């Protein structure tokens, strides 16, 4: 079923051009704004400008009063905010069914909600339908790139990569590795996990904008033999990513200490199996110490901070300041289904609340940086995504600064850019999203005159 295409704006060029120009307030980053008082020199704000996109890439920007020629398909979004596509560095594609499940902490939550939902992804038809729905949901929340956990089943990996590839997305994922402490029908073993991983790497790694990640769920659900296998594959295949969970919950940390008495810490379990490098993405990292943070800084591994999930599951308050002091990388993540929204705006607002409880001020600049350029740098992908720099692939989102009769008057009272962006971050969500472009093609557009209704645009390119 193809969605109806709703033309919410005028497009002035013929159907042949691959050149598009979007007029809006352009905002991206040229540096790291840092924690604490926002550093305005890290921010590039170009109010009322045209962003020029040619053949799927950003090529230039022009002042609003100097529109490009008639060979550009022009779209008016005057008075709206245009950002690079948002990057969600940790999310589970197979957990949409269990989002907002009541009354559990991590280990109980896995048992009661997560494993039953993931079991259903052994069925190829279910996996396919869920993967399509998941990537469309990402795009309808303004996330154009993601680091994703599917399930242990190869079917779930094929379905996810296939759905992302059809939409031209940057996506990093891999088969979940789990050979102990999981239900019988969700466990693999070292030999099968190795051969499944090799097959999937050959099929997907480096294809279009896809990259494969070795994906041990967490140290408790992989034997030392399986962790060593994952480390060996990371060595063998250039450019592979690694994703896992670390130090999310205190009961979990105590369990890992019992399972790996030889390790100095939970993080050290991964380090000693060769799993930490500059393409390693570890979710949570709440219960780390200074030595751990130094290891993260030294190896270049990043923490995918997941504040919505941490608040929802009562896991703890992430120490962003200590990470920054150590020089370790932090990106932002929804961690759905532990997190309660795919919206990276809501995730930023939750990150602000977590830091407020620690007595740290998280500026809107720093939060947005961590979901755009900062995440791209931490993933070694800033040559491709995360900013509006000429040459970057045109993953772009356009937002209303405010929606509704509380946010709108608040927006008009904002005295400077940071105040305005902060109110957007605290009051906004996916209803503010107007359109999402992936590699210059429209993949989501809000229905005309409506806030909150969704319209996925799979297969539709407004000007191509
Ligand atoms: Zn997770």
Coordinates of C-alpha atoms and ligand atoms in Angstrom, one line a residue:
X1 CA 0.0 0.0 0.0
X2 CA 1.5 3.3 -1.1
X3 CA 0.8 6.3 1.1
X4 CA -1.0 9.3 -0.4
X5 CA 1.4 12.0 -1.2
X6 CA 0.4 15.3 0.2
X7 CA 2.0 18.4 -1.2
X8 CA 2.4 20.7 1.8
X9 CA 4.5 23.3 0.0
X10 CA 5.2 24.5 -3.5
X11 CA 7.8 22.8 -5.6
X12 CA 8.8 25.0 -8.4
X13 CA 11.0 22.9 -10.7
X14 CA 10.1 20.1 -13.1
X15 CA 10.3 16.4 -12.2
X16 CA 13.7 15.8 -13.8
X17 CA 16.0 17.7 -11.4
X18 CA 17.9 16.2 -8.5
X19 CA 18.6 19.7 -7.3
X20 CA 16.5 20.8 -4.2
X21 CA 16.6 24.0 -2.2
X22 CA 15.0 24.2 1.2
X23 CA 14.4 27.7 2.8
X24 CA 14.5 27.7 6.6
X25 CA 16.6 28.6 9.7
X26 CA 19.6 26.4 9.3
X27 CA 21.3 25.2 12.5
X28 CA 24.2 22.8 12.9
X29 CA 27.6 22.7 14.7
X30 CA 31.1 23.5 13.8
X31 CA 32.6 22.5 17.2
X32 CA 31.7 20.9 20.6
X33 CA 29.7 23.4 22.7
X34 CA 30.8 21.6 25.9
X35 CA 29.0 21.0 29.2
X36 CA 28.0 23.9 31.3
X37 CA 27.5 27.4 29.9
X38 CA 26.9 27.1 26.2
X39 CA 29.7 28.0 23.9
X40 CA 28.1 30.0 21.0
X41 CA 31.1 29.7 18.8
X42 CA 30.4 26.0 18.3
X43 CA 27.0 26.7 16.8
X44 CA 26.4 27.7 13.2
X45 CA 23.0 29.5 13.0
X46 CA 21.9 30.8 9.6
X47 CA 18.4 32.2 9.9
X48 CA 16.4 32.3 6.7
X49 CA 18.8 30.6 4.3
X50 CA 18.4 28.2 1.4
X51 CA 20.1 24.8 1.9
X52 CA 21.1 23.5 -1.5
X53 CA 21.1 19.8 -2.2
X54 CA 22.4 18.2 -5.4
X55 CA 22.4 14.5 -6.2
X56 CA 21.7 13.6 -2.5
X57 CA 24.4 15.8 -1.0
X58 CA 24.6 19.2 0.6
X59 CA 26.4 21.6 -1.8
X60 CA 25.9 25.1 -0.5
X61 CA 23.7 27.6 1.5
X62 CA 22.4 31.0 0.3
X63 CA 20.7 33.9 2.1
X64 CA 16.9 33.7 1.8
X65 CA 16.8 36.9 -0.3
X66 CA 19.1 35.2 -3.0
X67 CA 17.1 32.1 -4.1
X68 CA 18.9 29.7 -6.5
X69 CA 17.8 29.5 -10.2
X70 CA 14.8 27.8 -11.7
X71 CA 16.7 24.6 -12.2
X72 CA 16.4 24.1 -8.4
X73 CA 13.2 22.6 -6.9
X74 CA 12.5 25.2 -4.2
X75 CA 10.6 24.5 -0.9
X76 CA 9.6 27.2 1.4
X77 CA 9.9 26.5 5.1
X78 CA 10.4 30.0 6.2
X79 CA 10.3 30.4 10.0
X80 CA 11.0 26.8 10.5
X81 CA 14.1 25.1 11.9
X82 CA 16.3 22.9 9.6
X83 CA 18.7 20.5 11.3
X84 CA 20.9 17.6 10.2
X85 CA 19.0 14.3 10.6
X86 CA 19.2 13.1 14.2
X87 CA 21.3 10.1 15.1
X88 CA 20.0 7.5 17.6
X89 CA 23.0 5.5 18.8
X90 CA 21.1 2.8 20.7
X91 CA 17.7 1.4 20.0
X92 CA 16.0 -2.0 19.7
X93 CA 14.0 -2.5 16.6
X94 CA 12.3 -5.6 18.1
X95 CA 11.0 -3.9 21.2
X96 CA 8.3 -1.5 19.9
X97 CA 5.7 -4.1 21.1
X98 CA 6.9 -3.8 24.7
X99 CA 7.5 0.0 25.0
X100 CA 5.8 1.3 28.1
X101 CA 5.6 -2.0 30.0
X102 CA 4.9 -1.6 33.7
X103 CA 6.8 -2.3 36.8
X104 CA 10.2 -3.8 36.3
X105 CA 13.9 -3.2 36.6
X106 CA 16.4 -4.4 34.0
X107 CA 16.8 -8.1 34.7
X108 CA 13.2 -8.7 35.4
X109 CA 12.2 -6.6 32.5
X110 CA 14.2 -8.7 30.1
X111 CA 12.6 -11.9 31.4
X112 CA 9.0 -10.6 31.5
X113 CA 8.7 -8.4 28.4
X114 CA 11.7 -8.3 26.1
X115 CA 12.5 -12.0 25.5
X116 CA 8.9 -12.9 24.6
X117 CA 8.7 -10.0 22.2
X118 CA 12.1 -10.9 20.6
X119 CA 11.1 -14.6 20.2
X120 CA 8.5 -13.6 17.6
X121 CA 11.2 -12.3 15.3
X122 CA 12.2 -15.8 14.3
X123 CA 9.2 -15.7 12.0
X124 CA 10.4 -14.0 8.8
X125 CA 7.0 -12.4 8.0
X126 CA 6.6 -10.9 11.4
X127 CA 10.3 -9.7 11.3
X128 CA 9.7 -8.1 8.0
X129 CA 6.6 -6.2 8.9
X130 CA 8.1 -5.0 12.2
X131 CA 11.3 -3.9 10.6
X132 CA 9.4 -1.8 8.0
X133 CA 7.3 -0.2 10.7
X134 CA 10.4 0.4 12.9
X135 CA 12.4 2.3 10.2
X136 CA 9.4 4.3 9.2
X137 CA 8.9 5.2 12.9
X138 CA 12.5 6.4 13.1
X139 CA 12.0 8.7 10.1
X140 CA 8.7 10.0 11.5
X141 CA 10.6 11.0 14.6
X142 CA 13.4 12.7 12.6
X143 CA 16.1 10.1 13.2
X144 CA 17.9 9.4 9.9
X145 CA 20.7 7.2 11.2
X146 CA 20.7 4.6 14.0
X147 CA 22.7 1.9 15.8
X148 CA 20.2 -0.9 16.3
X149 CA 19.8 -4.1 18.1
X150 CA 17.5 -6.5 16.3
X151 CA 17.1 -10.1 17.8
X152 CA 19.3 -13.2 17.8
X153 CA 17.6 -14.3 14.6
X154 CA 19.3 -13.8 11.3
X155 CA 15.8 -13.1 9.9
X156 CA 15.5 -10.0 12.0
X157 CA 18.8 -8.7 10.8
X158 CA 18.0 -9.3 7.1
X159 CA 14.6 -7.6 7.6
X160 CA 16.1 -4.6 9.3
X161 CA 19.0 -4.0 6.8
X162 CA 16.6 -4.6 3.9
X163 CA 14.1 -2.0 5.2
X164 CA 16.9 0.6 5.9
X165 CA 18.5 0.0 2.5
X166 CA 15.2 0.6 0.6
X167 CA 15.0 4.0 2.3
X168 CA 18.7 4.8 1.7
X169 CA 19.4 5.1 5.4
X170 CA 22.7 5.0 7.4
X171 CA 22.2 2.1 9.7
X172 CA 24.5 0.0 11.9
X173 CA 23.2 -3.3 13.3
X174 CA 24.1 -7.0 13.8
X175 CA 22.7 -10.3 15.0
X176 CA 22.4 -10.3 18.8
X177 CA 24.8 -12.8 20.4
X178 CA 23.3 -14.7 23.3
X179 CA 24.6 -18.2 24.3
X180 CA 23.7 -18.4 28.0
X181 CA 21.2 -17.0 30.6
X182 CA 18.5 -16.7 28.0
X183 CA 15.5 -18.9 27.1
X184 CA 16.3 -22.0 25.1
X185 CA 14.7 -20.8 21.9
X186 CA 16.6 -17.5 22.0
X187 CA 20.1 -18.9 22.6
X188 CA 22.7 -19.5 20.0
X189 CA 26.1 -21.2 20.5
X190 CA 29.6 -20.0 19.5
X191 CA 29.8 -22.0 16.3
X192 CA 26.4 -21.0 15.0
X193 CA 26.8 -17.4 16.1
X194 CA 30.1 -17.3 14.2
X195 CA 28.7 -18.7 11.0
X196 CA 25.5 -16.6 11.1
X197 CA 27.6 -13.5 11.8
X198 CA 30.0 -14.3 8.9
X199 CA 27.1 -14.8 6.5
X200 CA 25.4 -11.6 7.5
X201 CA 28.7 -9.6 7.3
X202 CA 29.3 -10.8 3.8
X203 CA 25.7 -10.0 2.9
X204 CA 25.4 -6.5 4.4
X205 CA 28.6 -4.9 5.7
X206 CA 29.6 -1.9 3.6
X207 CA 26.5 -2.3 1.3
X208 CA 25.2 1.1 0.5
X209 CA 25.0 2.9 3.8
X210 CA 24.9 -0.2 6.0
X211 CA 27.5 -1.4 8.4
X212 CA 27.6 -4.5 10.5
X213 CA 28.1 -4.5 14.3
X214 CA 29.1 -7.5 16.5
X215 CA 26.3 -7.4 19.0
X216 CA 26.8 -9.3 22.3
X217 CA 23.6 -8.4 24.2
X218 CA 25.6 -8.0 27.5
X219 CA 28.3 -9.8 29.3
X220 CA 25.9 -12.0 31.2
X221 CA 24.3 -13.5 28.1
X222 CA 27.6 -14.4 26.3
X223 CA 30.1 -17.0 27.4
X224 CA 33.8 -16.0 27.4
X225 CA 34.1 -18.1 24.3
X226 CA 31.4 -16.2 22.5
X227 CA 32.9 -12.8 23.5
X228 CA 36.3 -14.0 22.2
X229 CA 34.7 -15.0 18.9
X230 CA 33.2 -11.5 18.6
X231 CA 36.6 -10.0 19.3
X232 CA 38.2 -12.2 16.6
X233 CA 35.6 -11.2 14.0
X234 CA 36.2 -7.5 14.8
X235 CA 39.9 -8.1 14.1
X236 CA 39.2 -10.0 10.9
X237 CA 36.8 -7.6 9.2
X238 CA 37.8 -3.9 8.6
X239 CA 35.3 -1.3 9.8
X240 CA 33.0 -3.5 11.8
X241 CA 31.3 -1.9 14.7
X242 CA 30.6 -3.4 18.2
X243 CA 27.5 -2.6 20.2
X244 CA 26.5 -3.9 23.7
X245 CA 25.2 -2.7 27.1
X246 CA 27.4 -1.9 30.1
X247 CA 26.9 -0.9 33.7
X248 CA 23.2 -0.1 33.4
X249 CA 21.8 -1.3 36.7
X250 CA 23.4 -2.2 40.1
X251 CA 22.0 -5.8 40.3
X252 CA 23.4 -6.4 36.8
X253 CA 26.8 -5.0 37.8
X254 CA 26.9 -7.4 40.8
X255 CA 25.9 -10.3 38.6
X256 CA 28.7 -9.6 36.1
X257 CA 31.3 -9.4 38.9
X258 CA 30.2 -12.9 39.9
X259 CA 30.4 -14.3 36.4
X260 CA 33.8 -12.7 35.6
X261 CA 35.7 -12.6 38.9
X262 CA 39.0 -12.2 37.0
X263 CA 37.8 -8.9 35.4
X264 CA 38.7 -5.6 37.1
X265 CA 35.2 -4.2 36.2
X266 CA 32.2 -4.8 34.0
X267 CA 33.8 -2.7 31.2
X268 CA 37.0 -4.7 31.6
X269 CA 35.1 -7.9 30.5
X270 CA 34.7 -6.3 27.1
X271 CA 38.2 -4.8 27.1
X272 CA 39.9 -8.1 27.8
X273 CA 38.0 -9.8 25.0
X274 CA 39.2 -7.2 22.4
X275 CA 35.8 -5.6 22.0
X276 CA 36.6 -1.9 22.7
X277 CA 37.7 0.3 19.8
X278 CA 36.7 3.6 18.2
X279 CA 33.7 1.9 16.6
X280 CA 32.4 0.4 19.9
X281 CA 29.0 1.7 21.1
X282 CA 28.1 0.8 24.7
X283 CA 24.7 1.7 26.1
X284 CA 24.3 3.3 29.5
X285 CA 27.6 3.3 31.4
X286 CA 26.0 4.6 34.6
X287 CA 28.0 2.5 37.1
X288 CA 31.5 3.1 35.8
X289 CA 34.6 4.4 37.7
X290 CA 37.4 6.7 36.6
X291 CA 39.6 3.8 35.4
X292 CA 36.8 2.6 33.2
X293 CA 36.3 6.1 31.8
X294 CA 40.0 6.3 31.0
X295 CA 39.8 3.0 29.1
X296 CA 36.9 4.4 27.1
X297 CA 38.9 7.6 26.3
X298 CA 42.0 5.5 25.4
X299 CA 40.2 3.1 23.1
X300 CA 37.8 5.7 21.6
X301 CA 34.7 3.6 22.6
X302 CA 31.6 5.7 23.2
X303 CA 28.8 5.6 25.7
X304 CA 25.3 5.8 24.2
X305 CA 23.6 7.7 27.0
X306 CA 20.0 6.6 27.2
X307 CA 18.3 8.9 29.7
X308 CA 14.6 8.0 29.0
X309 CA 15.4 4.3 29.6
X310 CA 17.4 5.1 32.7
X311 CA 14.6 7.1 34.2
X312 CA 11.9 4.6 33.2
X313 CA 13.7 1.5 34.6
X314 CA 15.1 3.4 37.6
X315 CA 18.7 2.5 36.5
X316 CA 20.5 5.6 37.7
X317 CA 21.9 9.0 36.8
X318 CA 24.6 9.0 34.2
X319 CA 27.7 11.1 35.1
X320 CA 28.2 13.0 31.8
X321 CA 30.6 15.5 33.5
X322 CA 33.0 12.7 34.5
X323 CA 33.0 11.3 31.0
X324 CA 33.8 14.8 29.6
X325 CA 36.6 15.2 32.2
X326 CA 38.1 11.9 31.0
X327 CA 37.8 13.0 27.4
X328 CA 35.5 10.0 26.6
X329 CA 32.8 10.2 23.9
X330 CA 29.1 10.5 24.7
X331 CA 26.2 10.3 22.3
X332 CA 22.4 10.2 22.9
X333 CA 20.1 7.3 22.4
X334 CA 16.4 6.4 22.9
X335 CA 16.9 2.8 24.0
X336 CA 13.4 2.0 23.0
X337 CA 11.8 -0.3 24.4
X338 CA 13.5 0.5 27.8
X339 CA 13.1 4.1 26.6
X340 CA 9.6 5.4 26.3
X341 CA 9.9 7.4 23.0
X342 CA 11.8 7.2 19.7
X343 CA 11.9 11.0 19.8
X344 CA 15.4 12.3 20.1
X345 CA 13.9 15.7 21.2
X346 CA 12.3 14.0 24.2
X347 CA 15.5 12.1 24.8
X348 CA 17.4 15.4 24.9
X349 CA 14.9 16.8 27.4
X350 CA 15.3 13.7 29.6
X351 CA 19.1 14.1 29.4
X352 CA 18.6 17.6 30.7
X353 CA 16.5 16.3 33.6
X354 CA 19.1 13.6 34.5
X355 CA 21.9 16.2 34.5
X356 CA 19.8 18.6 36.5
X357 CA 19.5 15.9 39.2
X358 CA 23.3 15.7 39.3
X359 CA 23.6 19.5 39.5
X360 CA 25.0 19.8 36.0
X361 CA 23.6 22.2 33.3
X362 CA 23.1 20.5 30.0
X363 CA 22.6 23.2 27.3
X364 CA 20.4 22.7 24.3
X365 CA 23.4 23.2 22.2
X366 CA 25.3 20.3 23.9
X367 CA 22.3 18.0 23.8
X368 CA 21.6 18.6 20.1
X369 CA 25.3 18.3 19.3
X370 CA 25.3 14.9 21.0
X371 CA 22.5 13.8 18.7
X372 CA 24.0 15.2 15.5
X373 CA 27.7 16.1 14.9
X374 CA 28.9 14.6 18.2
X375 CA 27.3 11.3 17.5
X376 CA 28.6 11.3 13.9
X377 CA 32.2 12.0 15.2
X378 CA 31.9 9.3 17.8
X379 CA 30.8 6.8 15.1
X380 CA 33.6 7.9 12.8
X381 CA 30.9 9.1 10.3
X382 CA 31.2 12.9 10.4
X383 CA 32.5 12.9 6.8
X384 CA 29.0 11.6 5.9
X385 CA 26.4 12.8 8.4
X386 CA 25.8 15.0 11.4
X387 CA 26.2 18.5 9.9
X388 CA 25.1 20.7 6.9
X389 CA 28.7 21.0 5.7
X390 CA 29.0 20.9 1.9
X391 CA 29.8 17.3 0.8
X392 CA 27.8 15.7 3.6
X393 CA 24.9 13.4 2.5
X394 CA 21.7 15.3 2.7
X395 CA 20.0 13.7 5.7
X396 CA 17.9 16.7 6.8
X397 CA 15.0 17.4 9.1
X398 CA 12.7 20.4 9.2
X399 CA 10.8 21.3 12.4
X400 CA 8.3 23.8 13.6
X401 CA 9.9 25.9 16.3
X402 CA 6.8 25.5 18.4
X403 CA 3.4 23.6 18.2
X404 CA 0.3 24.4 20.2
X405 CA -0.9 27.2 22.4
X406 CA 1.6 26.7 25.2
X407 CA 4.8 26.3 23.2
X408 CA 4.0 29.0 20.5
X409 CA 3.7 32.0 22.9
X410 CA 6.8 30.7 24.8
X411 CA 8.7 30.6 21.5
X412 CA 7.9 34.2 20.7
X413 CA 9.2 35.3 24.1
X414 CA 12.6 33.7 23.7
X415 CA 15.3 36.4 23.8
X416 CA 18.2 34.5 22.1
X417 CA 18.9 31.4 20.1
X418 CA 19.8 29.2 23.0
X419 CA 16.6 30.1 24.9
X420 CA 14.6 29.4 21.8
X421 CA 16.3 26.1 21.1
X422 CA 16.0 25.1 24.8
X423 CA 12.2 25.7 24.8
X424 CA 12.0 23.7 21.6
X425 CA 13.9 20.9 23.2
X426 CA 11.8 20.8 26.4
X427 CA 8.4 21.4 24.8
X428 CA 8.8 19.8 21.4
X429 CA 8.5 16.2 20.1
X430 CA 7.8 14.4 16.9
X431 CA 4.7 16.6 16.3
X432 CA 7.1 19.4 15.6
X433 CA 8.6 17.5 12.7
X434 CA 7.5 18.7 9.3
X435 CA 9.6 16.6 6.9
X436 CA 12.6 14.2 6.8
X437 CA 15.0 13.8 3.9
X438 CA 17.4 10.9 3.5
X439 CA 20.1 11.5 1.0
X440 CA 18.1 14.3 -0.4
X441 CA 14.9 12.3 -0.9
X442 CA 11.7 12.9 1.1
X443 CA 11.1 9.9 3.3
X444 CA 8.5 11.5 5.7
X445 CA 6.2 14.4 5.4
X446 CA 3.7 15.6 7.9
X447 CA 0.2 15.9 6.6
X448 CA -0.7 19.4 5.4
X449 CA -2.1 21.7 8.1
X450 CA -1.8 19.0 10.8
X451 CA 0.5 18.5 13.7
X452 CA 1.0 14.9 14.8
X453 CA -0.5 13.0 11.9
X454 CA 2.0 10.8 10.2
X455 CA 2.6 10.1 6.6
X456 CA 5.5 8.0 5.5
X457 CA 6.9 8.7 2.1
X458 CA 8.7 5.5 1.3
X459 CA 9.7 5.5 -2.3
X460 CA 8.6 9.0 -2.9
X461 CA 11.1 11.7 -3.9
X462 CA 9.6 15.1 -4.1
X463 CA 11.9 16.4 -6.8
X464 CA 13.5 13.4 -8.3
Ligands
LIG1 ZN1 19.3 -1.4 25.1

